[in-house]
GROMACS .gro file of C-alpha atoms in nm:
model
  387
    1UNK     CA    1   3.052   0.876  -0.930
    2UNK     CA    2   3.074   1.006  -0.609
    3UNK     CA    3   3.199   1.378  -0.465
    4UNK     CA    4   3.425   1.195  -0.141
    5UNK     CA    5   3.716   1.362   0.090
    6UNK     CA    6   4.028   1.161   0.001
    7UNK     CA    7   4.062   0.995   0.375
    8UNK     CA    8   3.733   0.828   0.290
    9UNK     CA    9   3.879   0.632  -0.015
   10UNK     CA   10   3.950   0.362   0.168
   11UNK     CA   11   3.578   0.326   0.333
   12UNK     CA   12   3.401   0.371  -0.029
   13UNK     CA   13   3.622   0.102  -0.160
   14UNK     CA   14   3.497  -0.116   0.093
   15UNK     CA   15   3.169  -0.029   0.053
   16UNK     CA   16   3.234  -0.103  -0.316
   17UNK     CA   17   3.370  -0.462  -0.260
   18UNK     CA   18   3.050  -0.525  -0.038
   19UNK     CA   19   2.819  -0.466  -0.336
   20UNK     CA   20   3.041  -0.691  -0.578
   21UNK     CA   21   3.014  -0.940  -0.341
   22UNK     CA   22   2.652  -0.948  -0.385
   23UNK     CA   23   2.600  -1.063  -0.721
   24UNK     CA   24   2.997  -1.211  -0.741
   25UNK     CA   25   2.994  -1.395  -0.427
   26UNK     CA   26   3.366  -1.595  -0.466
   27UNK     CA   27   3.447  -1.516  -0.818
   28UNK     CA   28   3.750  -1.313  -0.938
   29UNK     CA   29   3.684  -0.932  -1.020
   30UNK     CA   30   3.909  -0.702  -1.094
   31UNK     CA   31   3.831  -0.342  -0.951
   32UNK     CA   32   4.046  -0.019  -1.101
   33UNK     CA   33   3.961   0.316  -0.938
   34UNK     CA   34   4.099   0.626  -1.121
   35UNK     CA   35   4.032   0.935  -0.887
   36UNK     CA   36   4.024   1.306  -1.049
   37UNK     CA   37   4.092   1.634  -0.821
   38UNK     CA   38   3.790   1.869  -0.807
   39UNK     CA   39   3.972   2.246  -0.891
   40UNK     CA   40   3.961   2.473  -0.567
   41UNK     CA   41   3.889   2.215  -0.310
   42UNK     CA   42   4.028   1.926  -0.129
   43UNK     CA   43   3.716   1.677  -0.297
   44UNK     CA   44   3.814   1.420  -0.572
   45UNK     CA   45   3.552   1.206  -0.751
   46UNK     CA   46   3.646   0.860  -0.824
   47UNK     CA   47   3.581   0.603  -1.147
   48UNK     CA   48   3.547   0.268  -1.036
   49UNK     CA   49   3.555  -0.012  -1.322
   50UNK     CA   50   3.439  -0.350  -1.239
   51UNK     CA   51   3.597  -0.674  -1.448
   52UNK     CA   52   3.521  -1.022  -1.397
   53UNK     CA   53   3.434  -1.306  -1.636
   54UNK     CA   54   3.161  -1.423  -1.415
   55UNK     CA   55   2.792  -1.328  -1.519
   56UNK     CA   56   2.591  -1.409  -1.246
   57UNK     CA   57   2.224  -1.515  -1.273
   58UNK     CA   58   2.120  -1.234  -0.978
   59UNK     CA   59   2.314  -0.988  -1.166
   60UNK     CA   60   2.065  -1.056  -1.473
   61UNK     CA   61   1.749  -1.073  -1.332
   62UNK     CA   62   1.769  -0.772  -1.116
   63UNK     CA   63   1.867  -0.578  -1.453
   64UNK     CA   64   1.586  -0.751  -1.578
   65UNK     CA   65   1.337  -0.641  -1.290
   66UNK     CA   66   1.458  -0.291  -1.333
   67UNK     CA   67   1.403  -0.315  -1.713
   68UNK     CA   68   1.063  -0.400  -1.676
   69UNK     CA   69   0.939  -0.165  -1.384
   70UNK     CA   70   1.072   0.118  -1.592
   71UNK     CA   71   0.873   0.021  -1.918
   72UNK     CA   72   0.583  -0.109  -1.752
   73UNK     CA   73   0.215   0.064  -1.821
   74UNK     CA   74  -0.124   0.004  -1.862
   75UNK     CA   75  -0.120  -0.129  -2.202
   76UNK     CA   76   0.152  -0.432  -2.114
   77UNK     CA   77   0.105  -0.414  -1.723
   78UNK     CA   78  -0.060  -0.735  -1.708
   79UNK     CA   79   0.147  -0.941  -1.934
   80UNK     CA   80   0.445  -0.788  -1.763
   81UNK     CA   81   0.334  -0.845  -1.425
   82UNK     CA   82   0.254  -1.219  -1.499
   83UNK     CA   83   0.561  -1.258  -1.664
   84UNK     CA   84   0.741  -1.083  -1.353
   85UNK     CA   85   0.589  -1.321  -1.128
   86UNK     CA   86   0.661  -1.660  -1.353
   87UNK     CA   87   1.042  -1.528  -1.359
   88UNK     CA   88   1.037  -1.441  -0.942
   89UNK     CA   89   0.887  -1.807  -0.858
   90UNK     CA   90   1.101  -1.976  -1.126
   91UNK     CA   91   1.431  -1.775  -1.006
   92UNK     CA   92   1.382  -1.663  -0.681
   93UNK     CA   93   1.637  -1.901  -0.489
   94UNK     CA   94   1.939  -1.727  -0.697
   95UNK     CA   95   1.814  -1.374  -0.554
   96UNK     CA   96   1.963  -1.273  -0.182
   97UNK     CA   97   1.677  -1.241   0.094
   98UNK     CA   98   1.791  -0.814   0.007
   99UNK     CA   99   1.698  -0.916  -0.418
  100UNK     CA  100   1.436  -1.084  -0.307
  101UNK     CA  101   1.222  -0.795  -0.106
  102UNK     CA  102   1.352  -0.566  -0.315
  103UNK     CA  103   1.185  -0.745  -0.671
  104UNK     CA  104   0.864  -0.795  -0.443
  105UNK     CA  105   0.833  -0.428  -0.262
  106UNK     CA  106   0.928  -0.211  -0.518
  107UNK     CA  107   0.878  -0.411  -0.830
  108UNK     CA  108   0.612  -0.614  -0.864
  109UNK     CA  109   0.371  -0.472  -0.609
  110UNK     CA  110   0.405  -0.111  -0.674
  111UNK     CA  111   0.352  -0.202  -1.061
  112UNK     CA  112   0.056  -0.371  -0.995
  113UNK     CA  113  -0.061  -0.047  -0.817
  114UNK     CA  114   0.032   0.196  -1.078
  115UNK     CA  115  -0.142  -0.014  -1.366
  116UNK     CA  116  -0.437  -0.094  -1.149
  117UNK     CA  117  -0.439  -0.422  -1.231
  118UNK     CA  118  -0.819  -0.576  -1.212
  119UNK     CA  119  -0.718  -0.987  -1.318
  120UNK     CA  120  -0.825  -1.086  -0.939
  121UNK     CA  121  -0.666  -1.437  -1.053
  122UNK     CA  122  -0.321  -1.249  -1.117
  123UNK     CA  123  -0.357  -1.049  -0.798
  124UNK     CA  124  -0.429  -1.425  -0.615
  125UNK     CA  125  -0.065  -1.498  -0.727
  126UNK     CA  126   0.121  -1.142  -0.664
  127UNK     CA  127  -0.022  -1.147  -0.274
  128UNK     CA  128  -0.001  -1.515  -0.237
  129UNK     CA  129   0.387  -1.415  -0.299
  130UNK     CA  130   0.370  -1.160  -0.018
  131UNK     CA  131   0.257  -1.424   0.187
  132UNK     CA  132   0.526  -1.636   0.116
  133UNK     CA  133   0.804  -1.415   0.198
  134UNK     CA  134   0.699  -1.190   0.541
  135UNK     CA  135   0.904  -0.880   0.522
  136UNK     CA  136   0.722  -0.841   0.172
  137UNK     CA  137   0.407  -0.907   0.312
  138UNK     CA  138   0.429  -0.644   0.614
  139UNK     CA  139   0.614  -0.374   0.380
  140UNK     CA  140   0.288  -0.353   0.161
  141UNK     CA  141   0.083  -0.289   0.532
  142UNK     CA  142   0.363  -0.046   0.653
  143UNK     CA  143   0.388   0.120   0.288
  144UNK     CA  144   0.004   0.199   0.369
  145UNK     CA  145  -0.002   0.289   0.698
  146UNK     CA  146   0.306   0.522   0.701
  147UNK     CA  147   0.253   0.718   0.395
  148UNK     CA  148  -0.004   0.923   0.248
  149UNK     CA  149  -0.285   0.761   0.054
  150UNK     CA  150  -0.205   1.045  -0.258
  151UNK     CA  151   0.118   0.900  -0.221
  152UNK     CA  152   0.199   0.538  -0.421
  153UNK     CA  153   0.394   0.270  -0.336
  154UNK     CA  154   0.759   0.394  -0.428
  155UNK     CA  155   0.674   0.755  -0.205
  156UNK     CA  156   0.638   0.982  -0.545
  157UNK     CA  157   0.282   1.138  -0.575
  158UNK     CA  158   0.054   1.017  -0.770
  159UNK     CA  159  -0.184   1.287  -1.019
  160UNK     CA  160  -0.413   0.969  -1.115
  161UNK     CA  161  -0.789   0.999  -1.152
  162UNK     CA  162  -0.936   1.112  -0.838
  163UNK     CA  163  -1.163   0.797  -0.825
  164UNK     CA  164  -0.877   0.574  -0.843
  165UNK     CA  165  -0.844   0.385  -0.488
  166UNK     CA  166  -0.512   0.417  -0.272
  167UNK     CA  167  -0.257   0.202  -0.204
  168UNK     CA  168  -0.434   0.022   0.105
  169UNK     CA  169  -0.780   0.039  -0.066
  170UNK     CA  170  -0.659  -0.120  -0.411
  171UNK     CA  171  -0.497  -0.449  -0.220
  172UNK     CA  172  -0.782  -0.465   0.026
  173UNK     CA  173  -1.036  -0.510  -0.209
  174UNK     CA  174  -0.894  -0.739  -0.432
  175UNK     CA  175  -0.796  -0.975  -0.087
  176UNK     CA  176  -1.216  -0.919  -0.036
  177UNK     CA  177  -1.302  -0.992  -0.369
  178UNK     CA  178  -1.103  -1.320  -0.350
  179UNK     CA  179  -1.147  -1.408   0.021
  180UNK     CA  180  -0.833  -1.451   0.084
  181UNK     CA  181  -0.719  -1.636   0.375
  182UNK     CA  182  -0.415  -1.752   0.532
  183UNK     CA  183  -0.381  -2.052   0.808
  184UNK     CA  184  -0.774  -1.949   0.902
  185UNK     CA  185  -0.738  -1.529   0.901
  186UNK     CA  186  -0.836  -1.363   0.660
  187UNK     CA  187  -0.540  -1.160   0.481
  188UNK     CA  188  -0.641  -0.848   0.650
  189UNK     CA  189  -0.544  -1.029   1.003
  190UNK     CA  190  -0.320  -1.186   0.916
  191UNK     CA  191  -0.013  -1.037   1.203
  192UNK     CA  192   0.285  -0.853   1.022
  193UNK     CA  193   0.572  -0.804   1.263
  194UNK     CA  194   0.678  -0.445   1.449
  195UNK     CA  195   0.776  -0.494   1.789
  196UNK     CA  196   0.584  -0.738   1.830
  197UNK     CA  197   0.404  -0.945   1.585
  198UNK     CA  198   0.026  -0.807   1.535
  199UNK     CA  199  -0.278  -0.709   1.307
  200UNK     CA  200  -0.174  -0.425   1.076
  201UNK     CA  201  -0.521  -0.230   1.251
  202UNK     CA  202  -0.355  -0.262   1.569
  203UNK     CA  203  -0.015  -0.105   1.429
  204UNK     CA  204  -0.205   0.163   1.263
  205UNK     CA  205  -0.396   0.260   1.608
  206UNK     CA  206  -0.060   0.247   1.793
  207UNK     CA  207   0.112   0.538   1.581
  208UNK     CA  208  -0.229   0.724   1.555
  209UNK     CA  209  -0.227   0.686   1.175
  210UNK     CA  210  -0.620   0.739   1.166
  211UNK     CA  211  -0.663   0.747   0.805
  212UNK     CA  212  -0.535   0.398   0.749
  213UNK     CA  213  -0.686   0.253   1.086
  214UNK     CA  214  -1.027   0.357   0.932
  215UNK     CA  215  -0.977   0.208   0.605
  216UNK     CA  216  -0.895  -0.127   0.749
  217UNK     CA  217  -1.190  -0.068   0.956
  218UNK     CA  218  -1.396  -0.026   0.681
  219UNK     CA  219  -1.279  -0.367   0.524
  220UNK     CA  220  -1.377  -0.507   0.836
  221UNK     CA  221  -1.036  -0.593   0.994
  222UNK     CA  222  -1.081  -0.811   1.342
  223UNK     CA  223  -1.072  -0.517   1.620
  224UNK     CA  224  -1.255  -0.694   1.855
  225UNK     CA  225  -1.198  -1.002   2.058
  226UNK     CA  226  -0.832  -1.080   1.961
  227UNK     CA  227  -0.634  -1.223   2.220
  228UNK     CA  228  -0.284  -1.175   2.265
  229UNK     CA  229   0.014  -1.338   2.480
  230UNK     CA  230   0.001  -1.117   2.787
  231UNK     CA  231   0.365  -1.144   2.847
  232UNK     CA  232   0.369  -0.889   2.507
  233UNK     CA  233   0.102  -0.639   2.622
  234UNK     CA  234   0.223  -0.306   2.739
  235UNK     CA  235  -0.019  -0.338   3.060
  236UNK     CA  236  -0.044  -0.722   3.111
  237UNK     CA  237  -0.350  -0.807   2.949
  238UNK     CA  238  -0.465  -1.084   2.682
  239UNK     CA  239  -0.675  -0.827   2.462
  240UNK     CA  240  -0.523  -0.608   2.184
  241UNK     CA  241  -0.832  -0.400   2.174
  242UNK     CA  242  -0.785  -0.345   2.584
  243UNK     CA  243  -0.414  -0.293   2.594
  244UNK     CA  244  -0.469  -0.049   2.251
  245UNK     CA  245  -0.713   0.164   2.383
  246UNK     CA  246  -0.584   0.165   2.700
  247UNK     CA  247  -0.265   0.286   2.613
  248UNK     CA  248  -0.422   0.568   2.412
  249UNK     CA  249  -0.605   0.710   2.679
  250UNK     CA  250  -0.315   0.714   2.857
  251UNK     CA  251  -0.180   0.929   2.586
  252UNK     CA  252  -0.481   1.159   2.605
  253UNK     CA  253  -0.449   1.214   2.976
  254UNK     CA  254  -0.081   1.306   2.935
  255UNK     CA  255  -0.085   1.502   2.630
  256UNK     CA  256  -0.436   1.673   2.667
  257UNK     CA  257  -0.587   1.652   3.040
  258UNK     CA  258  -0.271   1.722   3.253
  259UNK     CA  259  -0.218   2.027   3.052
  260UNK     CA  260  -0.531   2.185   3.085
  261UNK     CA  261  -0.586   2.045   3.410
  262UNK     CA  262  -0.258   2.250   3.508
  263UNK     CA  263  -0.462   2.560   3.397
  264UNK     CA  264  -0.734   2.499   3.580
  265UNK     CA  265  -0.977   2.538   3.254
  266UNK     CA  266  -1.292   2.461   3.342
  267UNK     CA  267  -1.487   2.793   3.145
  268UNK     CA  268  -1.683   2.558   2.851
  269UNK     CA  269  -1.544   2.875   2.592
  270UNK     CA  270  -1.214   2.852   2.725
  271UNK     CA  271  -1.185   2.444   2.742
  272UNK     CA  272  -1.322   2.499   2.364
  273UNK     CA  273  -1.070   2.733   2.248
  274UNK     CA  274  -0.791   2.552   2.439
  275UNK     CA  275  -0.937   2.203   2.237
  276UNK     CA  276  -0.938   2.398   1.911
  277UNK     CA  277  -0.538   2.504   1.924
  278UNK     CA  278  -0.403   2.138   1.979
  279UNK     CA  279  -0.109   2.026   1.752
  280UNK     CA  280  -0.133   1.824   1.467
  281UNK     CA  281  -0.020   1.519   1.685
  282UNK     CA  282  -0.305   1.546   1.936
  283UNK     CA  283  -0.569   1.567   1.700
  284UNK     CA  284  -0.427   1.242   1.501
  285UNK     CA  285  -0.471   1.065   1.887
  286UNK     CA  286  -0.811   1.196   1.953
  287UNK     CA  287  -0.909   1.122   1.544
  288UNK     CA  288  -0.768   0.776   1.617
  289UNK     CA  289  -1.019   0.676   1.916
  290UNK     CA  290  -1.272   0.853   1.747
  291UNK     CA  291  -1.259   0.638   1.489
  292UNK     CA  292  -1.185   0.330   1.693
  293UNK     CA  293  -1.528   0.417   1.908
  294UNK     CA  294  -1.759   0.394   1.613
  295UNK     CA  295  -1.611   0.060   1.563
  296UNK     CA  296  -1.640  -0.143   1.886
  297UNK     CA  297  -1.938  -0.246   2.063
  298UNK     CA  298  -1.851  -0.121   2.405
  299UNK     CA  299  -1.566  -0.079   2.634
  300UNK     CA  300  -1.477  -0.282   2.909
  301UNK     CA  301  -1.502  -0.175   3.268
  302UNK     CA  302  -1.111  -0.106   3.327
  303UNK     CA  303  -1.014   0.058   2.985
  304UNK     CA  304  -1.037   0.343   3.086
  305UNK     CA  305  -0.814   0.283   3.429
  306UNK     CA  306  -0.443   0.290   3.421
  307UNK     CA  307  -0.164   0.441   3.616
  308UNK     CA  308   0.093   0.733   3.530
  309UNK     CA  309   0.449   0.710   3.618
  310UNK     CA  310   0.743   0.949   3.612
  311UNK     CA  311   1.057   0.836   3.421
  312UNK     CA  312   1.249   0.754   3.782
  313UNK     CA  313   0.915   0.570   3.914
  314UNK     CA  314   0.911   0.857   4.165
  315UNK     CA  315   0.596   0.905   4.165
  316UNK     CA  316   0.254   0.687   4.069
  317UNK     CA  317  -0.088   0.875   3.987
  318UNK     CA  318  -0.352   0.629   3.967
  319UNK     CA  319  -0.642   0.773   3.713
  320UNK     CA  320  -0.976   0.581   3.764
  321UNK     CA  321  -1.275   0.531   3.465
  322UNK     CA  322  -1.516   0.820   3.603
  323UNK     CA  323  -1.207   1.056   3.583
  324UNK     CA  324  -1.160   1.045   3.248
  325UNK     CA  325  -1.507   1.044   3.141
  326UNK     CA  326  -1.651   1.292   3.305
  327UNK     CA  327  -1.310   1.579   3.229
  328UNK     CA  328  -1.456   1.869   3.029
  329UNK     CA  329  -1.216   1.853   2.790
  330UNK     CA  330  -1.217   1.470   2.730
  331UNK     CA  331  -1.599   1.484   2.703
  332UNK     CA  332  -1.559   1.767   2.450
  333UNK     CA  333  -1.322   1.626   2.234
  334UNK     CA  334  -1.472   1.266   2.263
  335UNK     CA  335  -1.852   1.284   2.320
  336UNK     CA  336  -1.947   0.933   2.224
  337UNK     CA  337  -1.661   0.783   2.486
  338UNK     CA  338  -1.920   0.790   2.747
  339UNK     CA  339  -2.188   0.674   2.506
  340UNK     CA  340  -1.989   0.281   2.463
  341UNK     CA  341  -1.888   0.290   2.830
  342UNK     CA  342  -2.203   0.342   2.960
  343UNK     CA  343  -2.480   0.066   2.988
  344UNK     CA  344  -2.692   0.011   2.824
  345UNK     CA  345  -2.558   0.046   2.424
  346UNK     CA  346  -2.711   0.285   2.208
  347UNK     CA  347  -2.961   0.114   1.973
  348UNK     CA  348  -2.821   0.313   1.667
  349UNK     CA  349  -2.469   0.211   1.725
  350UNK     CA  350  -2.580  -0.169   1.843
  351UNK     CA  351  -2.781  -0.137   1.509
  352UNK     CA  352  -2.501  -0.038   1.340
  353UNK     CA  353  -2.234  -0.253   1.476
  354UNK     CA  354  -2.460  -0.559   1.398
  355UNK     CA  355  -2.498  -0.462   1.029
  356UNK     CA  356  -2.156  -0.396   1.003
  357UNK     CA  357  -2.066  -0.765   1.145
  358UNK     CA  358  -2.336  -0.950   0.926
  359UNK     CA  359  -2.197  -0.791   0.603
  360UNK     CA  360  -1.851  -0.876   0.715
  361UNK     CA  361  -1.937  -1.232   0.758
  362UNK     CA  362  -2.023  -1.258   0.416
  363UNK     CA  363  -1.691  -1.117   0.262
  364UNK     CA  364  -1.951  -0.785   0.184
  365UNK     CA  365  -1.763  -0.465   0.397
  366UNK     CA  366  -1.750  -0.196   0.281
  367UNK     CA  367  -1.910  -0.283  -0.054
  368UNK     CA  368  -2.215  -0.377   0.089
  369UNK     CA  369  -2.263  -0.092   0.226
  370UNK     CA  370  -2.340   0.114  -0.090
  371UNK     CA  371  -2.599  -0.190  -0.234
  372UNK     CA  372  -2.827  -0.135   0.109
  373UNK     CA  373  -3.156   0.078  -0.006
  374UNK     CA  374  -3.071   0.321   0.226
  375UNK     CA  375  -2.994   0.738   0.240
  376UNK     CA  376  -2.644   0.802   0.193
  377UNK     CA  377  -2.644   0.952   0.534
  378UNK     CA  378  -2.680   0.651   0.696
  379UNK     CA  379  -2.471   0.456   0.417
  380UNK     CA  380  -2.188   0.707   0.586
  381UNK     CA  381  -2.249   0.595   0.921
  382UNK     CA  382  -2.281   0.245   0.852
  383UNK     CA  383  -1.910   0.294   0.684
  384UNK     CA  384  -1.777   0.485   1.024
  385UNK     CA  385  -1.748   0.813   0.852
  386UNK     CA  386  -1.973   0.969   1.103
  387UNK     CA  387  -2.025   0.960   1.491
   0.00000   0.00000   0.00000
């Protein structure tokens, strides 16, 4: 029941007639609204009652679904959830394409999240499903990347053992643990579609979401090297890493060099104090390339070059590699920017990034990590937690 204005009758019944249509398609219904005045106001609820002789299958199984999310746990979660996907493969041409991701999304992955399932054969069958239908597949990347990792699937918090994985974490290392692949890339690769279709590591760097861009750093996601269609880049070039970064410098300048440029800071104390009262939105940025420079190898020559336009094209400022690097407050809130444009490489981060890429080939990041007979310092910098 709904609290409506009576000149929006008409628009709810519609809207009511849409939804029948969903799981009665063509079949005869027979809809009687009663509507009751709310005392002391010009509101009136309405009772809607739904007839028809027609039971269809959709109708069913998405009752079903909802029946067994809601009683799910981690006593029956893993005869449910096989059960769940048995029922989805067997029935899933009598759901609508809206059934359909809805069953996958908020059903049968977020279940398998809650219970923690740990059958790496069952898991095999759940994400093989994401595969098969895409929007599924790139909700469980954008369900990461876009919310909280104390947050679950389905948005409500989760009060779970604090050594219980997130979201992103629990999906990515059951893909590891099974190499999972998918027309030759690996199911952390493998493009979901935004604007355009790409990585998820390249989504998360584009919106600054740091925390997830590290984790699927730390499982070793493809950062480097990936060539794209140029006619998609922002800037014209054929490598995501290049037309990432360079984008988010561009950011930087705007956001954090113009600004204090504008001041003229150039006191070290001041240029610190002016660094240390950024907003939230700045520091995700600058957290996002710090993370992204203990990843790479080393930037190429024209990263760091780009132009800045006005809205009307007005004007064109033209901001050149030894600009950026050598700005006080760039070099303060980025030290090791310098480090991977420079020549030559550090040998602890060439050390590092070679470690990083032999594990990786052998399905071992970031578990790998913690078998290595090595302090836990350098277990932390190995797993880009540290500069």
């Amino acid at each position: 029941m709904d609290l409506i204005p009576s000149d929006r009758l008409l628009f709810i019944r519609a809207c009511i007639g849409g939804i029948v249509v969903e799981f009665l398609e063509d079949h005869p219904y027979s809809l009687t609204i009663k509507e009751y005045p709310l005392p002391g106001c010009f509101l009136k609820y309405e009772y809607a009652t739904l007839v028809s002789d027609h039971l269809p299958v959709a109708s069913g199984l998405f009752r079903w679904f909802r029946s067994a999310v809601s009683h799910c746990n981690s006593q029956n979660g893993r005869v449910l959830i096989n059960e769940m996907v048995d029922v989805f493969r067997h029935y899933k041409d009598e759901l609508s394409i809206p059934l359909r991701e809805y069953v996958l999304s908020e059903g049968i992955i977020e279940i398998c999240y809650r219970v923690q399932i740990d059958d790496s054969q069952l898991m095999r069958q759940v994400i093989d499903l994401l595969y098969e239908s895409w929007s599924s597949f790139g909700s469980l990347h954008f369900s990461a990347i876009l919310k909280p990792s104390h947050y679950r699937a389905s948005g409500g918090r989760t009060h779970a053992d604090p050594k219980q994985p997130d979201f992103l974490t629990f999906y990515l290392e059951h893909a590891r643990r099974l190499k999972l692949e998918y027309n030759g890339a690996r199911f952390i690769d493998v493009s979901v579609y935004s604007s355009i279709r790409k990585a998820p590591v390249f989504i998360a760097a584009d919106i600054w979401c740091w925390k997830p861009l590290l984790r699927y750093l730390q499982f070793g996601a493809k950062f480097e090297n990936v060539m794209v269609d140029h006619s998609t880049t922002r800037n014209g070039v054929q490598s995501a890493l290049t037309d990432t970064l360079r984008n988010l410098i561009r950011h930087l300048w705007v956001r954090l060099v113009q600004p204090a440029t504008a001041l003229s800071l150039t006191d070290p104390e001041v240029i610190q104090e002016y660094c240390s009262s950024l907003n939230r939105e700045v520091r995700d940025l600058c957290h996002t390339l710090k993370i992204i420079l203990r990843a790479i190898k080393r930037l190429r020559h024209d990263v760091l070059e780009f132009v800045i336009r006005d809205h009307s094209d007005q004007w064109v400022v033209e901001i050149n590699s030894h600009t950026v690097i050598n700005h006080p407050a760039v070099h303060m809130l980025l030290p090791t920017l310098s480090q991977r444009y420079g020549s030559p490489m550090q040998l602890q981060h060439a050390c590092r990034w070679a470690v990083r890429n032999r594990l990786n080939e052998n399905w071992q990041l970031p578990a790998g990590i913690n078998a290595l007979p090595i302090p836990n310092k350098m277990k932390k910098y190995l797993n880009l937690l540290s500069d």
